[in-house]
mmCIF file of C-alpha atoms and ligand atoms in Angstrom:
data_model
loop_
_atom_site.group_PDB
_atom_site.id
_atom_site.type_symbol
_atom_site.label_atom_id
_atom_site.label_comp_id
_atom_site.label_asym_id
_atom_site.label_seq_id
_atom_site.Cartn_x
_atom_site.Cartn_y
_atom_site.Cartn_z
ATOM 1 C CA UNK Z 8 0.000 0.000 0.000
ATOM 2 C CA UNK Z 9 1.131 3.517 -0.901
ATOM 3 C CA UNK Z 10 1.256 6.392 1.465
ATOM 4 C CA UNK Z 11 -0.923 9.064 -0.356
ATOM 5 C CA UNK Z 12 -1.581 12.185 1.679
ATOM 6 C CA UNK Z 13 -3.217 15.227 0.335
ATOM 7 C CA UNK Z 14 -3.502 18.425 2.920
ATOM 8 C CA UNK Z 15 -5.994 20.507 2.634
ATOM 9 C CA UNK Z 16 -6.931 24.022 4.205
ATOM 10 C CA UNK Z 17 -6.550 27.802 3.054
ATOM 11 C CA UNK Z 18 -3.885 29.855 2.729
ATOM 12 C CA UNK Z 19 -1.274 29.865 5.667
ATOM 13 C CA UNK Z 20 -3.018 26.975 7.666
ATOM 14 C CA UNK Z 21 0.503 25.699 8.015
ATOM 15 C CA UNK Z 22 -0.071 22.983 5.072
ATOM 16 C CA UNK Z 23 3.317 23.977 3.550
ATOM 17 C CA UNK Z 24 5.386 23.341 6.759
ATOM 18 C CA UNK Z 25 3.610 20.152 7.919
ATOM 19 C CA UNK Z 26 4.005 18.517 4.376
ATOM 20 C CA UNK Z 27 7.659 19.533 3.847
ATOM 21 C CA UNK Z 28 8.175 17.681 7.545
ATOM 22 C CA UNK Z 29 6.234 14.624 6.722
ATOM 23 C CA UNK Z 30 7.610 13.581 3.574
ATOM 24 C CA UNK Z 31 11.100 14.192 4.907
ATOM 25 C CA UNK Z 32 9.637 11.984 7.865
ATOM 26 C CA UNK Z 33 8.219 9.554 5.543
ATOM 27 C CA UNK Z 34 10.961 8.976 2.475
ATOM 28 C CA UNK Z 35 8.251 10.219 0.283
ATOM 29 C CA UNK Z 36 8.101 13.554 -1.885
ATOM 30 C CA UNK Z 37 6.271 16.773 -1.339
ATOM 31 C CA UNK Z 38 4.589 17.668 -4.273
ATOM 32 C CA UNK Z 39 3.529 21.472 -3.823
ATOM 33 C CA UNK Z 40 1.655 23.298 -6.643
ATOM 34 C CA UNK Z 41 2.404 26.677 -5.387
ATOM 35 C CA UNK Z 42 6.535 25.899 -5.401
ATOM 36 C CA UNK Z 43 6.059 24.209 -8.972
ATOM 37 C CA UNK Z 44 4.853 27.587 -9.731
ATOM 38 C CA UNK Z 45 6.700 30.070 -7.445
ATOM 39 C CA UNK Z 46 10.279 28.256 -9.157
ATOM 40 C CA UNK Z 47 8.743 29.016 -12.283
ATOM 41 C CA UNK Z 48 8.385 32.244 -12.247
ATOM 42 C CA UNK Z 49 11.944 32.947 -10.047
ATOM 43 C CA UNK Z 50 13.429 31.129 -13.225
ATOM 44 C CA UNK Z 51 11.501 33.316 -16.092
ATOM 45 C CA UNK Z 52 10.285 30.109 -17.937
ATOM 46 C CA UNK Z 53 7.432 30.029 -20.066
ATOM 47 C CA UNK Z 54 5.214 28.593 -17.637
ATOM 48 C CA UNK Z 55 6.376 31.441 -15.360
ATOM 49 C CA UNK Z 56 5.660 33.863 -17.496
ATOM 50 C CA UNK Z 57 2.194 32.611 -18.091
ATOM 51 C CA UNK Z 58 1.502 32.439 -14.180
ATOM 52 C CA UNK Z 59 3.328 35.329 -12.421
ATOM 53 C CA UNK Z 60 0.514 38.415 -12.911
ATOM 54 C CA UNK Z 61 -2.402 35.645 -11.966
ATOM 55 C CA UNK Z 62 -0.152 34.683 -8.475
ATOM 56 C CA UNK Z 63 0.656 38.165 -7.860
ATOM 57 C CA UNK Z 64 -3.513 38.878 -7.538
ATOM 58 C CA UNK Z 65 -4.022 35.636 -5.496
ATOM 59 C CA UNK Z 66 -6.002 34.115 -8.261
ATOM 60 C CA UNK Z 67 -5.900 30.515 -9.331
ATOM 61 C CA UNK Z 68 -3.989 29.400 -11.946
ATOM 62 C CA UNK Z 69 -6.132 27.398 -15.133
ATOM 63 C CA UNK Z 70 -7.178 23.743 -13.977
ATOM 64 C CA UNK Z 71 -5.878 22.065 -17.312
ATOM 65 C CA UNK Z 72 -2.588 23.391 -16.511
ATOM 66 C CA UNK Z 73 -2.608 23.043 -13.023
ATOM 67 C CA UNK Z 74 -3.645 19.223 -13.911
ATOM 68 C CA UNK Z 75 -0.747 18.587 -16.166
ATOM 69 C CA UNK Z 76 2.010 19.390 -14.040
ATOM 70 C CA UNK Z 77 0.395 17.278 -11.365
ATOM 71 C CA UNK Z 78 -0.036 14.520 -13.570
ATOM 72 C CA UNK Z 79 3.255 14.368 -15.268
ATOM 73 C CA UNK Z 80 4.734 15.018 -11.451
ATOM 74 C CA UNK Z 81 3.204 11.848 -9.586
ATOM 75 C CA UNK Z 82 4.556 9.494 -12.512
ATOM 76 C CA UNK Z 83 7.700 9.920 -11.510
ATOM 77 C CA UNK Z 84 9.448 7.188 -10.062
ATOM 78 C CA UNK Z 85 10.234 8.716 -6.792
ATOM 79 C CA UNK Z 86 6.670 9.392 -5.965
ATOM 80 C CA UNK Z 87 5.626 5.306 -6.656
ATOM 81 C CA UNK Z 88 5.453 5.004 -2.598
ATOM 82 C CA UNK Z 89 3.528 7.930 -1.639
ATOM 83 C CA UNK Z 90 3.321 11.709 -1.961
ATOM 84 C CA UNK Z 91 2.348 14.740 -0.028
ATOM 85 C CA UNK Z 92 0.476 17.029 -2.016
ATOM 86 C CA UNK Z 93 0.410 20.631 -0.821
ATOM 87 C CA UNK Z 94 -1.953 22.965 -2.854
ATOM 88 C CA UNK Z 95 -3.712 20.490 -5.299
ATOM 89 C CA UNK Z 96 -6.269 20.265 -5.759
ATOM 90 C CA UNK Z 97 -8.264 23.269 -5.033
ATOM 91 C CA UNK Z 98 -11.401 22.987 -7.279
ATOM 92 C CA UNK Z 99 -13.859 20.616 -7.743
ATOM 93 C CA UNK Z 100 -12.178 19.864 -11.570
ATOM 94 C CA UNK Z 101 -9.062 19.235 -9.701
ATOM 95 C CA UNK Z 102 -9.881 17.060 -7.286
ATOM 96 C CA UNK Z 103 -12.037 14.627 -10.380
ATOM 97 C CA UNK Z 104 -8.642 14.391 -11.954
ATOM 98 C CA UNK Z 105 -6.890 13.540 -8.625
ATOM 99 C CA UNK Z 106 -9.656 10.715 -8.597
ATOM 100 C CA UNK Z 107 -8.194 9.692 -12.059
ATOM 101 C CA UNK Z 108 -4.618 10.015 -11.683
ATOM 102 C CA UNK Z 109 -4.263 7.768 -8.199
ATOM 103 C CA UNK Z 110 -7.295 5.348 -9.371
ATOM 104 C CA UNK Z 111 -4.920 2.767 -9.095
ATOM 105 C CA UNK Z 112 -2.634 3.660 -6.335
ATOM 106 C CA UNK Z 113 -4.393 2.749 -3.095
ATOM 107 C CA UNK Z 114 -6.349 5.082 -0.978
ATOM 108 C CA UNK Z 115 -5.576 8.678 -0.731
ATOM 109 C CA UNK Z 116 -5.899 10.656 3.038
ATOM 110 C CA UNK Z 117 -7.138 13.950 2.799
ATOM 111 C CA UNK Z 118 -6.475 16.055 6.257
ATOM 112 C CA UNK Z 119 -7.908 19.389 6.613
ATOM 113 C CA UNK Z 120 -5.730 22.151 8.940
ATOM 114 C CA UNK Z 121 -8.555 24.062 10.207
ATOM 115 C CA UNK Z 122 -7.481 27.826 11.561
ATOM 116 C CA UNK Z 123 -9.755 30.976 11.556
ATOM 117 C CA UNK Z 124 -9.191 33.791 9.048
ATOM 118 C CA UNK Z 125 -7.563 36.421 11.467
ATOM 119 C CA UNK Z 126 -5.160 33.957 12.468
ATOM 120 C CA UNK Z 127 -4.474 33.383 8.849
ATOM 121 C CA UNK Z 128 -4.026 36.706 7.886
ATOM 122 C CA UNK Z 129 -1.262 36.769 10.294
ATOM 123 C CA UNK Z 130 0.601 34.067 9.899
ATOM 124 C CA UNK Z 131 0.786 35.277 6.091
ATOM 125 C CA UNK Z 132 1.907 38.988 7.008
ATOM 126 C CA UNK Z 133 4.531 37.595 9.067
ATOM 127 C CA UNK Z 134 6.148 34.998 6.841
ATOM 128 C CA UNK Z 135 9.184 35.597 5.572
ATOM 129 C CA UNK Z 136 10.725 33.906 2.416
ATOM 130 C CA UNK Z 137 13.888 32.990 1.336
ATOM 131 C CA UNK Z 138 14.922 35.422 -1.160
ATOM 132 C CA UNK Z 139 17.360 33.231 -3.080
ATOM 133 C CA UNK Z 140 15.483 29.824 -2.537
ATOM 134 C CA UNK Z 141 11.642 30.601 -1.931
ATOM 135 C CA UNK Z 142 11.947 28.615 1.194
ATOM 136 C CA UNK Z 143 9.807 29.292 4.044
ATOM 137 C CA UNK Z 144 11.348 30.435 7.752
ATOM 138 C CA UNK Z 145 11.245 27.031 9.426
ATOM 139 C CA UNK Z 146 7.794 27.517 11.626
ATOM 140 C CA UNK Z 147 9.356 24.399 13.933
ATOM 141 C CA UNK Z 148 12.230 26.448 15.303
ATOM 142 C CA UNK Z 149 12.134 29.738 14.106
ATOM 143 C CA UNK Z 150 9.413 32.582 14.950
ATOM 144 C CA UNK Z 151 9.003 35.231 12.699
ATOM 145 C CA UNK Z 152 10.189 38.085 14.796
ATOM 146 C CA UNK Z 153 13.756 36.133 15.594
ATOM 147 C CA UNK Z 154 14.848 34.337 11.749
ATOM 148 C CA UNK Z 155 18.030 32.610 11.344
ATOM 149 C CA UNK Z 156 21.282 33.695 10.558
ATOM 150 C CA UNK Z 157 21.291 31.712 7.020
ATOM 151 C CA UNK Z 158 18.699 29.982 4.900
ATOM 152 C CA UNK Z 159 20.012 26.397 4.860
ATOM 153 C CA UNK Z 160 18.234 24.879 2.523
ATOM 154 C CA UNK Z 161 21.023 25.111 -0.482
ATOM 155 C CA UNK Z 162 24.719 25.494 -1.000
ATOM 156 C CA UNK Z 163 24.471 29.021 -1.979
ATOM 157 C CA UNK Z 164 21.821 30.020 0.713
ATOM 158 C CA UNK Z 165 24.538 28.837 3.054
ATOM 159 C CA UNK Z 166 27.129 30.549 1.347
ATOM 160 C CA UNK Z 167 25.309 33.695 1.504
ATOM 161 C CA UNK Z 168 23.871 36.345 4.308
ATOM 162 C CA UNK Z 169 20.418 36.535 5.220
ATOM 163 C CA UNK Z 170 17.756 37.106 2.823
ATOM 164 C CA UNK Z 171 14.298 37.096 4.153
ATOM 165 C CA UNK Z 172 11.414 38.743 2.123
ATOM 166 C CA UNK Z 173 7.936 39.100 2.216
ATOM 167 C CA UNK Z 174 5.893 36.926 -0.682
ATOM 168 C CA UNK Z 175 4.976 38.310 -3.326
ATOM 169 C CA UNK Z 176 1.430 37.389 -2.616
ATOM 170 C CA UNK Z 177 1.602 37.868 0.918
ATOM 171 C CA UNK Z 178 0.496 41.575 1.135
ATOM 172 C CA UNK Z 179 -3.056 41.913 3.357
ATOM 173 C CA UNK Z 180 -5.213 42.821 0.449
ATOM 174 C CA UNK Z 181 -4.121 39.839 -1.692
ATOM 175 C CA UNK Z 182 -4.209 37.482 1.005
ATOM 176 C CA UNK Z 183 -7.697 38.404 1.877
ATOM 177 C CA UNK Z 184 -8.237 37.984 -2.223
ATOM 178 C CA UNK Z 185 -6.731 33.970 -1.737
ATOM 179 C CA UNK Z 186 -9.517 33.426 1.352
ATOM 180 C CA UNK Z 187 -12.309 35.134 -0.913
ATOM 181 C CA UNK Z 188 -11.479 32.170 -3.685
ATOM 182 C CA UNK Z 189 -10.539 29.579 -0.914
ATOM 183 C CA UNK Z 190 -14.332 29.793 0.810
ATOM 184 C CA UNK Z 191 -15.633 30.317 -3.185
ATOM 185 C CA UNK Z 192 -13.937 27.241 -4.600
ATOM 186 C CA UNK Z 193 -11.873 25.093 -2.532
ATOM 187 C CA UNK Z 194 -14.123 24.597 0.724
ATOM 188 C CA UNK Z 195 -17.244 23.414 -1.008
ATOM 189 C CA UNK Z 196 -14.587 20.955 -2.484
ATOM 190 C CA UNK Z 197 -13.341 20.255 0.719
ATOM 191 C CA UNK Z 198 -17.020 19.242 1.976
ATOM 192 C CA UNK Z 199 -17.455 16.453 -0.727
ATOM 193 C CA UNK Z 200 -14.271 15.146 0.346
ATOM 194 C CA UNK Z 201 -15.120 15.451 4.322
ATOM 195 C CA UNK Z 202 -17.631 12.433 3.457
ATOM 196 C CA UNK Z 203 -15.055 9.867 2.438
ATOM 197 C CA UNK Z 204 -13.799 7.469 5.150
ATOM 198 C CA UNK Z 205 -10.138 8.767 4.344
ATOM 199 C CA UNK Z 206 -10.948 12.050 5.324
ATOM 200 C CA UNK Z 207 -9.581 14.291 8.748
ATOM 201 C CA UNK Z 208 -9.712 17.648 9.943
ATOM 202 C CA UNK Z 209 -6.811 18.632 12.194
ATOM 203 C CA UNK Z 210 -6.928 21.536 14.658
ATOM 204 C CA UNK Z 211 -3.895 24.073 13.273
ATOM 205 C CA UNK Z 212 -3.847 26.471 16.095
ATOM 206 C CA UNK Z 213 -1.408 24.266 17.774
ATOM 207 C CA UNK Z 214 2.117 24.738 18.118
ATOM 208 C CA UNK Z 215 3.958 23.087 14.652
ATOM 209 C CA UNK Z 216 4.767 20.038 16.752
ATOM 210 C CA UNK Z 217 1.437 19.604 17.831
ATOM 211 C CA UNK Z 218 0.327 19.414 14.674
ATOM 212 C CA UNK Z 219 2.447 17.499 13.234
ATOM 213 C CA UNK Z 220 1.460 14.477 15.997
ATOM 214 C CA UNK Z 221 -2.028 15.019 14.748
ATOM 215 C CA UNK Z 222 -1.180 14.576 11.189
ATOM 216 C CA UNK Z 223 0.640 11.332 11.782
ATOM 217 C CA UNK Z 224 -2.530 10.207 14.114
ATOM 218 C CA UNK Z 225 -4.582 11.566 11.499
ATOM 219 C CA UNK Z 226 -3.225 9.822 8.591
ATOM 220 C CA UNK Z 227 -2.247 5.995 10.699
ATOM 221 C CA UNK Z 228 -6.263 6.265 12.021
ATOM 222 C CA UNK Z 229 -7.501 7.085 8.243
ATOM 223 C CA UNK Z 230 -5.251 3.605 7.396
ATOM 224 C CA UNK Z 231 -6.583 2.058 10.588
ATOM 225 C CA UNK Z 232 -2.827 1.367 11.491
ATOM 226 C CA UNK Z 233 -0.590 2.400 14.821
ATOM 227 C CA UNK Z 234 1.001 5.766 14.054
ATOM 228 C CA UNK Z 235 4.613 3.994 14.370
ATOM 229 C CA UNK Z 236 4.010 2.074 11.418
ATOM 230 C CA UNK Z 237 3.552 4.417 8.574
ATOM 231 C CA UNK Z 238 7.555 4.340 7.781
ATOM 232 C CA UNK Z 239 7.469 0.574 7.381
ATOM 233 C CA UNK Z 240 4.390 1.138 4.829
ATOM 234 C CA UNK Z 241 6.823 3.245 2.933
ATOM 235 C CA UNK Z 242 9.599 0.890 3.294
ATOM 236 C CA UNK Z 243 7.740 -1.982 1.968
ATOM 237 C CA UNK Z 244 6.188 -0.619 -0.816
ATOM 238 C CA UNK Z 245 9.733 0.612 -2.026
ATOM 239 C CA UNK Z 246 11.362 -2.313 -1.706
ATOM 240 C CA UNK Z 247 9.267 -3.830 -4.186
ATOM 241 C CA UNK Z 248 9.706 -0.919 -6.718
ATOM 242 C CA UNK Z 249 12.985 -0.865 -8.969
ATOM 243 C CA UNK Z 250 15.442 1.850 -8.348
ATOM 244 C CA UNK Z 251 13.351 3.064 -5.193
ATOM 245 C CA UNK Z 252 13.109 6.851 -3.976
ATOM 246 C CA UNK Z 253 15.116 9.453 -4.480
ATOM 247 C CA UNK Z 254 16.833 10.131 -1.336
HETATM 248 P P1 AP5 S 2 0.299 28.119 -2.443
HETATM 249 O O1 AP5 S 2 1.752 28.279 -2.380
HETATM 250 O O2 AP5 S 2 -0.271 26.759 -2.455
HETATM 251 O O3 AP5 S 2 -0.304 29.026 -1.301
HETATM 252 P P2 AP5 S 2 -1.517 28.790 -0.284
HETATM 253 O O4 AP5 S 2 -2.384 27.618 -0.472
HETATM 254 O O5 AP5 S 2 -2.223 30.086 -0.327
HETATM 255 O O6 AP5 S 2 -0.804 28.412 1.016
HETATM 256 P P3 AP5 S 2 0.350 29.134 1.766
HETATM 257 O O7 AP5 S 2 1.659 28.724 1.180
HETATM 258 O O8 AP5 S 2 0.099 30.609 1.907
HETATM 259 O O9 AP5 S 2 0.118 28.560 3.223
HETATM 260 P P4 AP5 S 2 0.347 27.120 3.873
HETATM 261 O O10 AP5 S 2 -0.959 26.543 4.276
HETATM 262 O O11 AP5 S 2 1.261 26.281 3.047
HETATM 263 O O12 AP5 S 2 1.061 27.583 5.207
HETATM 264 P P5 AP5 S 2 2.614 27.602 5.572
HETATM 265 O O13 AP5 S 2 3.043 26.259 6.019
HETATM 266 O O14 AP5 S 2 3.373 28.281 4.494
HETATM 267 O O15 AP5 S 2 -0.277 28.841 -3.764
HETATM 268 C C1 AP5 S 2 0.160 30.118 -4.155
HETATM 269 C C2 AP5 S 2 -0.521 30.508 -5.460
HETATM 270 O O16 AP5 S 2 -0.173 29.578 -6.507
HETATM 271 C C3 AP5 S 2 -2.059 30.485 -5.434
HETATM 272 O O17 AP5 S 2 -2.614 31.682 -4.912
HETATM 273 C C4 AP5 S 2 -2.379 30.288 -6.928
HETATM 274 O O18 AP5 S 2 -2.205 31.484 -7.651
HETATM 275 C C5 AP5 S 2 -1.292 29.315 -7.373
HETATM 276 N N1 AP5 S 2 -1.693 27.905 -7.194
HETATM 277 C C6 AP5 S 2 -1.082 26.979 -6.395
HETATM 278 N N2 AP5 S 2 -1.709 25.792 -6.478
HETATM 279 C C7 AP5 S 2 -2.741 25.968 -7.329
HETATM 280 C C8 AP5 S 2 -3.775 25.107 -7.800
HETATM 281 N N3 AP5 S 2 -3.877 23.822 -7.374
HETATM 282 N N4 AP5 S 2 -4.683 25.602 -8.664
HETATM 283 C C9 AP5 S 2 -4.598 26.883 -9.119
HETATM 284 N N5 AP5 S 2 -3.647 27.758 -8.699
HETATM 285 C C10 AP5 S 2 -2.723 27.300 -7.810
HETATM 286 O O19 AP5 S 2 2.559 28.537 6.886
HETATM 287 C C11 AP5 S 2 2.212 29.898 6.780
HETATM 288 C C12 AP5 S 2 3.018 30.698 7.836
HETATM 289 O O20 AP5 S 2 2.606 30.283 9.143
HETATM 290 C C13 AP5 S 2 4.524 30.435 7.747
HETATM 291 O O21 AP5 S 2 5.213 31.612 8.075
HETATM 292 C C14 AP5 S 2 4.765 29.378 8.836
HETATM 293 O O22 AP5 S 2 6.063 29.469 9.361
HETATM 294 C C15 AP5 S 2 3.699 29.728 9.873
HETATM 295 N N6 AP5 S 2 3.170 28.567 10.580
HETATM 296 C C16 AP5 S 2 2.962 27.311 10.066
HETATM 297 N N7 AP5 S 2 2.434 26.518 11.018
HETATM 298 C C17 AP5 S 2 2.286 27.300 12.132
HETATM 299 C C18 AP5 S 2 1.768 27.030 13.453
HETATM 300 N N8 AP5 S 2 1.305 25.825 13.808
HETATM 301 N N9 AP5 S 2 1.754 28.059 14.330
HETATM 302 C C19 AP5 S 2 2.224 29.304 13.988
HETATM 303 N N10 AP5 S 2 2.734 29.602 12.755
HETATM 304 C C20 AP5 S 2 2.748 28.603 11.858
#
C-alpha cells in the first residue's frame, strides 16, 4: 500500500510546513503546486511567465494546466510510494482528476488544517521567504520576529547572508483575495471530500509540533494502522519498486 496524503486548508493553515516535515519523515516527496509555480516564475520560464501576474492577484492558476504538471509530477518514479500534495487540488475539476490520476494507487488521506481567518491573515503577514530559494522560515524552530542567521536549505543560501522577504502574494489585500477564492472554490470541495472514510480535519492552532502528531494520528487512524508504522508502509512498498526513492 502507498502512502498518499493530500492536505488541505486555506492559505497559511501551516499545510506547507507540515508537508515539507512529513515527507522528509516519511521517504516520500512533497509535491507542492504553489513551489512548482513560485520556481517558475523565479526562473523566467514560459510557464512562469504565463503564471506570475495571476499569483501576484491571489487568483488561481487554469485547472488544465494546473492538472498537467500534477499529472506528469506523480509518474515519476520517486513518488511510486507515496506523496504529499500541498496545494492540489483546489477545485472541484481538480480534485475529479486527482480521482483519475491515483485510481490505481491505493487510498488517498485527505487532512484538513482548520485555523480561523484572522489567524491566517497573520501568519501570512509575518512569513518571511527565502529570497534566493523561496523557502519558508522554518515555523518548527524559528518565529518570525527572531529568523536565522542563514537559509540552509542550499549550498548558496549557506554561502550567503540573510535574505528574508515578504511573498509576493503575501500583502493583506491579496491574502484576503486567496480566502475570498478559498471559501468560493476550494471549501465546497473540501465538503465532498469530508464524506469519504479517508478524510480528517486537524486543529492548526497548535504549536507546529502539535500538529504534526495530529497529522501522523490523522493519517495511521484514516489507514486504521498504529502511528509507528507508517515508515514501514513506505519501506515496503519501495522495496518492491525498482530503483526506489530518491533520497
Ligand atoms: P500556495 O503556495 O499553495 O499558497 P496557499 O495555499 O495560499 O498556502 P500558503 O503557502 O500561503 O500557506 P500554507 O498553508 O502552506 O502555510 P505555511 O506552512 O506556508 O499557492 C500560491 C498561489 O499559486 C495560489 O494563490 C495560486 O495562484 C497558485 N496555485 C497553487 N496551487 C494551485 C492550484 N492547485 N490551482 C490553481 N492555482 C494554484 O505557513 C504559513 C506561515 O505560518 C509560515 O510563516 C509558517 O512558518 C507559519 N506557521 C505554520 N504553522 C504554524 C503554526 N502551527 N503556528 C504558527 N505559525 C505557523
Amino acid at each position: 500500500m502507498a502512502l498518499n496524503l493530500v492536505m488541505l486548508g486555506p492559505p497559511g493553515a501551516g499545510k506547507g510546513t507540515q508537508a515539507e516535515r512529513f515527507a522528509r519523515e516519511h521517504g516520500i516527496p512533497k509535491v507542492s503546486t504553489g513551489d512548482i509555480l513560485r520556481e517558475a516564475v523565479h526562473s523566467d520560464s514560459e510557464l512562469g511567465r504565463k503564471v506570475k501576474t495571476v499569483m501576484e492577484r491571489g487568483e488561481l492558476v487554469g485547472d488544465d494546466l494546473i492538472i498537467g504538471i500534477v499529472r506528469e509530477r506523480l509518474v515519476q518514479p520517486d513518488a511510486v510510494a507515496g506523496f504529499v500534495l500541498d496545494g492540489f487540488p483546489r477545485t472541484a475539476a481538480q480534485a475529479n482528476a486527482l480521482d483519475q490520476i491515483t485510481a490505481e494507487r491505493g487510498p488517498v488521506i485527505c487532512v484538513e488544517i482548520q485555523v480561523p481567518d484572522e489567524e491566517l491573515v497573520r501568519r501570512v503577514r509575518a512569513r518571511r521567504v527565502c529570497e534566493d530559494c523561496g523557502a519558508n522560515a522554518d515555523a518548527f524552530v524559528h518565529q518570525a520576529d527572531a529568523l536565522p542567521d542563514l537559509c540552509q536549505n542550499t549550498d548558496r543560501c549557506r554561502s550567503v547572508g540573510p535574505k528574508w522577504v515578504a511573498r509576493s502574494d503575501d500583502s493583506e489585500t491579496v491574502v484576503r483575495e486567496r480566502l475570498k477564492i478559498y471559501w468560493r472554490d476550494t471549501r465546497p470541495m473540501i465538503e465532498y471530500y469530508s464524506a469519504r472514510p479517508t478524510f480528517r480535519r486537524i486543529d492548526g492552532l497548535q504549536t507546529p509540533e502539535q500538529v504534526r502528531e495530529a497529522l501522523v494520528s490523522a493519517v495511521a487512524s484514516a489507514l486504521g494502522l498504529p502511528a509507528g508504522q507508517l515508515q514501514s508502509l513506505v519501506a515496503k512498498k519501495l522495496s518492491g519498486v525498482k530503483g526506489g526513492a530518491r533520497p
